PDB file of C-alpha atoms in Angstrom:
ATOM      1  CA  MET A 205     -27.980   4.594  20.002  1.00  0.00           C
ATOM      2  CA  ALA A 206     -24.305   5.481  19.868  1.00  0.00           C
ATOM      3  CA  ILE A 207     -21.974   4.614  22.723  1.00  0.00           C
ATOM      4  CA  ASN A 208     -20.834   8.238  22.903  1.00  0.00           C
ATOM      5  CA  ASN A 209     -22.535  11.265  21.341  1.00  0.00           C
ATOM      6  CA  SER A 210     -19.842  13.904  21.692  1.00  0.00           C
ATOM      7  CA  TYR A 211     -16.097  14.211  21.303  1.00  0.00           C
ATOM      8  CA  ASP A 212     -13.461  16.901  21.506  1.00  0.00           C
ATOM      9  CA  GLU A 213     -11.911  17.530  18.077  1.00  0.00           C
ATOM     10  CA  ALA A 214      -8.773  18.973  19.675  1.00  0.00           C
ATOM     11  CA  GLU A 215      -8.252  15.720  21.595  1.00  0.00           C
ATOM     12  CA  VAL A 216      -8.690  13.722  18.396  1.00  0.00           C
ATOM     13  CA  VAL A 217      -6.112  15.841  16.565  1.00  0.00           C
ATOM     14  CA  GLN A 218      -3.719  15.465  19.493  1.00  0.00           C
ATOM     15  CA  ALA A 219      -4.206  11.677  19.496  1.00  0.00           C
ATOM     16  CA  ILE A 220      -3.550  11.521  15.757  1.00  0.00           C
ATOM     17  CA  ALA A 221      -0.393  13.639  16.095  1.00  0.00           C
ATOM     18  CA  LYS A 222       0.950  11.328  18.796  1.00  0.00           C
ATOM     19  CA  ALA A 223       0.021   8.228  16.791  1.00  0.00           C
ATOM     20  CA  LEU A 224       1.833   9.505  13.687  1.00  0.00           C
ATOM     21  CA  GLU A 225       4.907  10.330  15.752  1.00  0.00           C
ATOM     22  CA  THR A 226       4.889   6.792  17.159  1.00  0.00           C
ATOM     23  CA  PHE A 227       4.313   5.235  13.734  1.00  0.00           C
ATOM     24  CA  TYR A 228       7.184   6.995  11.993  1.00  0.00           C
ATOM     25  CA  GLY A 229       9.504   6.694  14.988  1.00  0.00           C
ATOM     26  CA  THR A 230       8.961   2.944  15.230  1.00  0.00           C
ATOM     27  CA  LEU A 231       9.280   2.410  11.469  1.00  0.00           C
ATOM     28  CA  ILE A 232      12.493   4.437  11.255  1.00  0.00           C
ATOM     29  CA  GLU A 233      13.975   2.546  14.215  1.00  0.00           C
ATOM     30  CA  LYS A 234      13.259  -0.771  12.506  1.00  0.00           C
ATOM     31  CA  ILE A 235      14.833   0.421   9.260  1.00  0.00           C
ATOM     32  CA  ASP A 236      17.905   1.779  11.070  1.00  0.00           C
ATOM     33  CA  THR A 237      18.527  -1.547  12.822  1.00  0.00           C
ATOM     34  CA  LEU A 238      17.755  -3.897   9.923  1.00  0.00           C
ATOM     35  CA  ASP A 239      20.372  -6.672   9.681  1.00  0.00           C
ATOM     36  CA  ILE A 240      20.876  -7.769   6.068  1.00  0.00           C
ATOM     37  CA  LYS A 241      22.283 -11.183   6.998  1.00  0.00           C
ATOM     38  CA  LYS A 242      19.326 -12.013   9.225  1.00  0.00           C
ATOM     39  CA  VAL A 243      16.945 -11.062   6.431  1.00  0.00           C
ATOM     40  CA  ILE A 244      18.845 -12.912   3.704  1.00  0.00           C
ATOM     41  CA  LYS A 245      18.881 -16.029   5.865  1.00  0.00           C
ATOM     42  CA  ARG A 246      15.084 -16.142   5.530  1.00  0.00           C
ATOM     43  CA  LYS A 247      14.921 -15.265   1.819  1.00  0.00           C
ATOM     44  CA  ASN A 248      14.969 -17.429  -1.306  1.00  0.00           C
ATOM     45  CA  PRO A 249      18.228 -16.795  -3.230  1.00  0.00           C
ATOM     46  CA  TYR A 250      16.989 -18.818  -6.200  1.00  0.00           C
ATOM     47  CA  LEU A 251      14.127 -16.349  -6.632  1.00  0.00           C
ATOM     48  CA  TYR A 252      16.572 -13.443  -6.857  1.00  0.00           C
ATOM     49  CA  ARG A 253      18.543 -15.310  -9.519  1.00  0.00           C
ATOM     50  CA  ALA A 254      15.336 -16.220 -11.388  1.00  0.00           C
ATOM     51  CA  LYS A 255      14.472 -12.511 -11.499  1.00  0.00           C
ATOM     52  CA  ALA A 256      17.889 -11.825 -13.092  1.00  0.00           C
ATOM     53  CA  MET A 257      19.060  -9.564 -10.308  1.00  0.00           C
ATOM     54  CA  GLU A 258      22.653  -8.657 -10.994  1.00  0.00           C
ATOM     55  CA  SER A 259      23.755  -6.273  -8.263  1.00  0.00           C
ATOM     56  CA  ALA A 260      23.722  -5.772  -4.520  1.00  0.00           C
ATOM     57  CA  SER A 261      21.572  -2.673  -4.947  1.00  0.00           C
ATOM     58  CA  GLU A 262      18.828  -4.624  -6.737  1.00  0.00           C
ATOM     59  CA  ILE A 263      18.620  -7.252  -4.019  1.00  0.00           C
ATOM     60  CA  VAL A 264      18.817  -4.725  -1.200  1.00  0.00           C
ATOM     61  CA  GLU A 265      16.064  -2.587  -2.733  1.00  0.00           C
ATOM     62  CA  SER A 266      13.871  -5.689  -3.010  1.00  0.00           C
ATOM     63  CA  VAL A 267      14.610  -6.688   0.592  1.00  0.00           C
ATOM     64  CA  LEU A 268      14.159  -3.198   2.032  1.00  0.00           C
ATOM     65  CA  SER A 269      10.963  -2.472   0.116  1.00  0.00           C
ATOM     66  CA  ALA A 270       9.409  -5.787   1.169  1.00  0.00           C
ATOM     67  CA  PHE A 271      10.497  -5.219   4.777  1.00  0.00           C
ATOM     68  CA  VAL A 272       8.918  -1.771   4.923  1.00  0.00           C
ATOM     69  CA  THR A 273       5.706  -2.978   3.263  1.00  0.00           C
ATOM     70  CA  SER A 274       5.265  -5.823   5.741  1.00  0.00           C
ATOM     71  CA  SER A 275       6.290  -3.740   8.757  1.00  0.00           C
ATOM     72  CA  GLU A 276       4.348  -0.535   8.160  1.00  0.00           C
ATOM     73  CA  GLU A 277       0.890  -2.130   8.109  1.00  0.00           C
ATOM     74  CA  THR A 278       1.528  -3.910  11.418  1.00  0.00           C
ATOM     75  CA  ILE A 279       3.075  -0.865  13.086  1.00  0.00           C
ATOM     76  CA  PHE A 280       0.314   1.431  11.857  1.00  0.00           C
ATOM     77  CA  GLY A 281      -2.413  -0.941  13.009  1.00  0.00           C
ATOM     78  CA  ASN A 282      -0.831  -1.235  16.439  1.00  0.00           C
ATOM     79  CA  CYS A 283      -0.307   2.464  17.103  1.00  0.00           C
ATOM     80  CA  PHE A 284      -2.780   4.558  15.122  1.00  0.00           C
ATOM     81  CA  PHE A 285      -6.425   3.635  15.654  1.00  0.00           C
ATOM     82  CA  GLU A 286      -6.574   2.687  19.333  1.00  0.00           C
ATOM     83  CA  PRO A 287      -5.590   6.166  20.662  1.00  0.00           C
ATOM     84  CA  ILE A 288      -8.216   7.746  18.401  1.00  0.00           C
ATOM     85  CA  ALA A 289     -10.876   5.343  19.647  1.00  0.00           C
ATOM     86  CA  ILE A 290      -9.970   6.189  23.241  1.00  0.00           C
ATOM     87  CA  ALA A 291     -10.018   9.933  22.532  1.00  0.00           C
ATOM     88  CA  VAL A 292     -13.459   9.979  20.869  1.00  0.00           C
ATOM     89  CA  SER A 293     -15.177   7.534  23.223  1.00  0.00           C
ATOM     90  CA  GLY A 294     -14.191   8.993  26.578  1.00  0.00           C
ATOM     91  CA  GLY A 295     -13.118   5.494  27.556  1.00  0.00           C
ATOM     92  CA  ASN A 296      -9.933   4.097  29.005  1.00  0.00           C
ATOM     93  CA  LYS A 297      -7.230   1.710  27.902  1.00  0.00           C
ATOM     94  CA  ALA A 298      -8.383  -1.719  29.078  1.00  0.00           C
ATOM     95  CA  LEU A 299      -6.223  -3.902  31.304  1.00  0.00           C
ATOM     96  CA  ALA A 300      -8.007  -7.147  30.410  1.00  0.00           C
ATOM     97  CA  GLU A 301      -6.321  -9.464  27.904  1.00  0.00           C
ATOM     98  CA  GLY A 302      -7.622  -9.100  24.350  1.00  0.00           C
ATOM     99  CA  ILE A 303      -9.701  -6.002  25.140  1.00  0.00           C
ATOM    100  CA  ASP A 304      -8.357  -2.592  24.129  1.00  0.00           C
ATOM    101  CA  LEU A 305     -10.970  -0.140  25.332  1.00  0.00           C
ATOM    102  CA  MET A 306     -13.436  -0.009  28.231  1.00  0.00           C
ATOM    103  CA  ILE A 307     -16.214   2.584  28.444  1.00  0.00           C
ATOM    104  CA  GLN A 308     -18.349   3.034  31.549  1.00  0.00           C
ATOM    105  CA  ASP A 309     -21.817   4.502  30.939  1.00  0.00           C
ATOM    106  CA  ASP A 310     -23.043   5.568  34.371  1.00  0.00           C
ATOM    107  CA  ASP A 311     -26.489   6.565  33.098  1.00  0.00           C
ATOM    108  CA  SER A 312     -27.324   3.049  31.930  1.00  0.00           C
ATOM    109  CA  ASN A 313     -24.883   1.302  34.268  1.00  0.00           C
ATOM    110  CA  THR A 314     -23.372  -0.384  31.228  1.00  0.00           C
ATOM    111  CA  ILE A 315     -19.757  -1.296  30.499  1.00  0.00           C
ATOM    112  CA  TYR A 316     -18.723  -1.384  26.852  1.00  0.00           C
ATOM    113  CA  ALA A 317     -15.721  -3.576  26.035  1.00  0.00           C
ATOM    114  CA  ILE A 318     -14.130  -3.041  22.633  1.00  0.00           C
ATOM    115  CA  ALA A 319     -11.372  -4.885  20.831  1.00  0.00           C
ATOM    116  CA  VAL A 320      -9.971  -2.405  18.319  1.00  0.00           C
ATOM    117  CA  LYS A 321      -8.682  -3.996  15.108  1.00  0.00           C
ATOM    118  CA  SER A 322      -7.226  -2.182  12.126  1.00  0.00           C
ATOM    119  CA  GLY A 323      -9.153  -4.000   9.384  1.00  0.00           C
ATOM    120  CA  PRO A 324     -11.685  -6.804   8.934  1.00  0.00           C
ATOM    121  CA  SER A 325      -9.255  -9.420   7.600  1.00  0.00           C
ATOM    122  CA  VAL A 326      -7.258  -9.912  10.818  1.00  0.00           C
ATOM    123  CA  PHE A 327      -9.296 -12.750  12.311  1.00  0.00           C
ATOM    124  CA  ASN A 328      -9.555 -16.447  11.622  1.00  0.00           C
ATOM    125  CA  ALA A 329     -11.886 -18.875  13.422  1.00  0.00           C
ATOM    126  CA  ASP A 330      -9.387 -19.670  16.193  1.00  0.00           C
ATOM    127  CA  SER A 331      -8.604 -16.030  16.942  1.00  0.00           C
ATOM    128  CA  LYS A 332     -12.316 -15.187  17.067  1.00  0.00           C
ATOM    129  CA  LYS A 333     -12.839 -17.992  19.553  1.00  0.00           C
ATOM    130  CA  ARG A 334     -10.033 -16.602  21.738  1.00  0.00           C
ATOM    131  CA  GLN A 335     -11.533 -13.126  21.438  1.00  0.00           C
ATOM    132  CA  GLU A 336     -14.901 -14.391  22.663  1.00  0.00           C
ATOM    133  CA  GLN A 337     -13.178 -16.090  25.595  1.00  0.00           C
ATOM    134  CA  ASN A 338     -11.492 -12.777  26.444  1.00  0.00           C
ATOM    135  CA  PHE A 339     -14.831 -10.997  26.381  1.00  0.00           C
ATOM    136  CA  MET A 340     -16.414 -13.667  28.568  1.00  0.00           C
ATOM    137  CA  ALA A 341     -13.590 -13.394  31.098  1.00  0.00           C
ATOM    138  CA  GLY A 342     -14.215  -9.676  31.449  1.00  0.00           C
ATOM    139  CA  ALA A 343     -18.006  -9.833  31.366  1.00  0.00           C
ATOM    140  CA  LYS A 344     -19.992  -8.128  34.082  1.00  0.00           C
ATOM    141  CA  ALA A 345     -23.621  -7.131  34.528  1.00  0.00           C
ATOM    142  CA  ARG A 346     -24.857  -4.835  31.753  1.00  0.00           C
ATOM    143  CA  TYR A 347     -21.864  -5.657  29.619  1.00  0.00           C
ATOM    144  CA  GLU A 348     -21.725  -5.091  25.853  1.00  0.00           C
ATOM    145  CA  ALA A 349     -18.821  -6.291  23.753  1.00  0.00           C
ATOM    146  CA  TYR A 350     -17.696  -5.178  20.314  1.00  0.00           C
ATOM    147  CA  ILE A 351     -14.964  -5.967  17.850  1.00  0.00           C
ATOM    148  CA  GLY A 352     -14.369  -2.704  16.033  1.00  0.00           C
ATOM    149  CA  TYR A 353     -12.594  -2.776  12.663  1.00  0.00           C
ATOM    150  CA  CYS A 354     -11.324   0.715  11.927  1.00  0.00           C
ATOM    151  CA  TYR A 355     -11.613   0.518   8.142  1.00  0.00           C
ATOM    152  CA  GLY A 356     -13.337  -1.621   5.536  1.00  0.00           C
ATOM    153  CA  LYS A 357     -16.638  -3.465   5.632  1.00  0.00           C
ATOM    154  CA  LYS A 358     -17.728  -6.531   7.542  1.00  0.00           C
ATOM    155  CA  LYS A 359     -20.692  -8.689   6.577  1.00  0.00           C
ATOM    156  CA  ASP A 360     -22.251 -11.281   8.852  1.00  0.00           C
ATOM    157  CA  SER A 361     -22.079 -14.666   7.169  1.00  0.00           C
ATOM    158  CA  GLY A 362     -25.107 -15.883   9.102  1.00  0.00           C
ATOM    159  CA  ARG A 363     -23.315 -19.122   9.934  1.00  0.00           C
ATOM    160  CA  GLY A 364     -22.436 -20.467  13.346  1.00  0.00           C
ATOM    161  CA  LYS A 365     -23.742 -19.886  16.845  1.00  0.00           C
ATOM    162  CA  PRO A 366     -24.984 -16.485  18.031  1.00  0.00           C
ATOM    163  CA  LYS A 367     -22.063 -14.405  19.304  1.00  0.00           C
ATOM    164  CA  MET A 368     -21.820 -12.572  22.592  1.00  0.00           C
ATOM    165  CA  TYR A 369     -20.282  -9.618  20.772  1.00  0.00           C
ATOM    166  CA  GLN A 370     -21.056  -7.422  17.786  1.00  0.00           C
ATOM    167  CA  GLU A 371     -18.688  -6.819  14.886  1.00  0.00           C
ATOM    168  CA  LEU A 372     -18.689  -3.318  13.393  1.00  0.00           C
ATOM    169  CA  ALA A 373     -16.415  -2.048  10.633  1.00  0.00           C
ATOM    170  CA  GLY A 374     -15.385   1.266   9.133  1.00  0.00           C
ATOM    171  CA  LYS A 375     -18.172   3.839   8.976  1.00  0.00           C
ATOM    172  CA  GLN A 376     -20.469   1.762  11.182  1.00  0.00           C
ATOM    173  CA  PHE A 377     -17.872   1.298  13.928  1.00  0.00           C
ATOM    174  CA  TRP A 378     -16.887   4.957  14.168  1.00  0.00           C
ATOM    175  CA  ALA A 379     -20.528   6.071  14.073  1.00  0.00           C
ATOM    176  CA  GLU A 380     -21.351   3.717  16.952  1.00  0.00           C
ATOM    177  CA  LEU A 381     -18.394   5.014  18.929  1.00  0.00           C
ATOM    178  CA  THR A 382     -18.927   8.734  18.312  1.00  0.00           C
ATOM    179  CA  GLY A 383     -22.518   9.299  17.205  1.00  0.00           C
ATOM    180  CA  ASP A 384     -21.064  11.004  14.108  1.00  0.00           C
ATOM    181  CA  GLU A 385     -21.963   9.311  10.802  1.00  0.00           C
ATOM    182  CA  GLU A 386     -19.153  11.174   9.036  1.00  0.00           C
ATOM    183  CA  PHE A 387     -16.361  10.539  11.546  1.00  0.00           C
ATOM    184  CA  TYR A 388     -14.717   7.869   9.378  1.00  0.00           C
ATOM    185  CA  ILE A 389     -14.205  10.598   6.729  1.00  0.00           C
ATOM    186  CA  LYS A 390     -13.168  13.229   9.258  1.00  0.00           C
ATOM    187  CA  ILE A 391     -10.166  11.160  10.409  1.00  0.00           C
ATOM    188  CA  ILE A 392      -8.479  11.990   7.091  1.00  0.00           C
ATOM    189  CA  HIS A 393      -9.221  15.700   7.522  1.00  0.00           C
ATOM    190  CA  PHE A 394      -8.039  15.691  11.143  1.00  0.00           C
ATOM    191  CA  MET A 395      -4.680  14.382   9.911  1.00  0.00           C
ATOM    192  CA  GLY A 396      -4.277  17.572   7.896  1.00  0.00           C
ATOM    193  CA  THR A 397      -0.661  18.118   6.853  1.00  0.00           C
ATOM    194  CA  MET A 398       0.801  16.314   9.861  1.00  0.00           C
ATOM    195  CA  PRO A 399       2.162  13.328   7.868  1.00  0.00           C
ATOM    196  CA  GLU A 400       4.269  15.618   5.660  1.00  0.00           C
ATOM    197  CA  GLN A 401       6.479  16.689   8.548  1.00  0.00           C
ATOM    198  CA  TYR A 402       7.735  13.117   8.965  1.00  0.00           C
ATOM    199  CA  VAL A 403       8.283  12.176   5.327  1.00  0.00           C
ATOM    200  CA  ALA A 404      11.682  13.845   4.919  1.00  0.00           C
ATOM    201  CA  SER A 405      13.221  12.147   7.962  1.00  0.00           C
ATOM    202  CA  TYR A 406      11.709   8.815   6.903  1.00  0.00           C
ATOM    203  CA  LYS A 407      13.155   9.092   3.383  1.00  0.00           C
ATOM    204  CA  GLU A 408      16.531  10.082   4.815  1.00  0.00           C
ATOM    205  CA  SER A 409      16.573   7.023   7.070  1.00  0.00           C
ATOM    206  CA  TYR A 410      15.437   4.791   4.204  1.00  0.00           C
ATOM    207  CA  ASN A 411      18.245   6.021   1.918  1.00  0.00           C
ATOM    208  CA  LYS A 412      20.876   5.719   4.652  1.00  0.00           C
ATOM    209  CA  ALA A 413      19.715   2.187   5.402  1.00  0.00           C
ATOM    210  CA  ALA A 414      19.809   1.276   1.713  1.00  0.00           C
ATOM    211  CA  ASN A 415      23.413   2.512   1.370  1.00  0.00           C
ATOM    212  CA  ARG A 416      24.473   0.703   4.549  1.00  0.00           C
ATOM    213  CA  LEU A 417      22.810  -2.559   3.510  1.00  0.00           C
ATOM    214  CA  ILE A 418      24.325  -2.417   0.015  1.00  0.00           C
ATOM    215  CA  ARG A 419      27.804  -2.094   1.570  1.00  0.00           C
ATOM    216  CA  GLU A 420      27.154  -4.951   3.985  1.00  0.00           C
ATOM    217  CA  PHE A 421      25.684  -7.182   1.274  1.00  0.00           C
ATOM    218  CA  SER A 422      28.555  -6.418  -1.095  1.00  0.00           C
ATOM    219  CA  ASN A 423      31.159  -7.208   1.545  1.00  0.00           C
ATOM    220  CA  SER A 424      29.512 -10.541   2.325  1.00  0.00           C
ATOM    221  CA  PHE A 425      28.084 -11.796  -0.958  1.00  0.00           C
ATOM    222  CA  CYS A 426      29.777 -10.062  -3.883  1.00  0.00           C
ATOM    223  CA  LYS A 427      32.995 -10.679  -5.772  1.00  0.00           C
ATOM    224  CA  GLU A 428      35.717  -8.074  -6.125  1.00  0.00           C
ATOM    225  CA  ASP A 429      34.216  -6.831  -9.404  1.00  0.00           C
ATOM    226  CA  GLY A 430      30.864  -6.239  -7.698  1.00  0.00           C
ATOM    227  CA  ALA A 431      29.102  -9.231  -9.231  1.00  0.00           C
ATOM    228  CA  ILE A 432      26.965 -11.333  -6.910  1.00  0.00           C
ATOM    229  CA  ASP A 433      28.674 -14.499  -5.709  1.00  0.00           C
ATOM    230  CA  TRP A 434      25.669 -16.767  -6.069  1.00  0.00           C
ATOM    231  CA  GLU A 435      27.425 -19.827  -4.687  1.00  0.00           C
ATOM    232  CA  LYS A 436      28.367 -17.965  -1.524  1.00  0.00           C
ATOM    233  CA  LEU A 437      24.828 -16.549  -1.185  1.00  0.00           C
ATOM    234  CA  VAL A 438      23.174 -19.965  -1.586  1.00  0.00           C
ATOM    235  CA  GLU A 439      25.656 -21.578   0.793  1.00  0.00           C
ATOM    236  CA  PHE A 440      24.982 -18.915   3.430  1.00  0.00           C
ATOM    237  CA  ASN A 441      21.225 -19.255   3.023  1.00  0.00           C
ATOM    238  CA  SER A 442      21.067 -23.057   2.965  1.00  0.00           C
ATOM    239  CA  GLY A 443      24.176 -24.211   4.787  1.00  0.00           C
ATOM    240  CA  ASP A 444      24.832 -24.773   8.470  1.00  0.00           C
TER     241      ASP A 444
END
């Protein structure tokens, strides 16, 4: 039996709109404030040379692209799925550590505690142990705990001790939360054309950041003719 058997589509669309606004706003802010020297300090200059990069623009494009790729998945996971889960379940944002969503079922006098995760690859053994401890700390009578992975599949390995929580992923998780076997597909349709309204401003910020970072990199690590000063770059990266 599903935790909730009805949801308001308008509330879901509103939650998605807010989540997309947060996602793009946060990503653009990170791009706008990216510090090329802080990034280069953590990068491998020998790799850039091994890849025969010859200009500031090549290195900056590599840095910026990698930064966006690593940042967008984290930002999206943090801001997108949880509001949707709250909207469709009729639950509330949980205050307990490690638990994202609490649902009170008055008919069965049951509390559902859910940790909402973006995908099934986010946990290792230690983090699962901490998650179980978080569930145990919040446990009450008639208490059911879930880790819900919002996309992908999750198979039970069959190893280890019985868990006090269930793990559900993708289609199975959303069906349990909403009573709708097709909800995992409907999320895409609910998004409609909303993402398109943010793409132009994102691309504008990306291009502005690229131009700014190329200037800053050139001023710090290039010779007067525009060639990369590899000695200076290595010294900055590896020196005191």
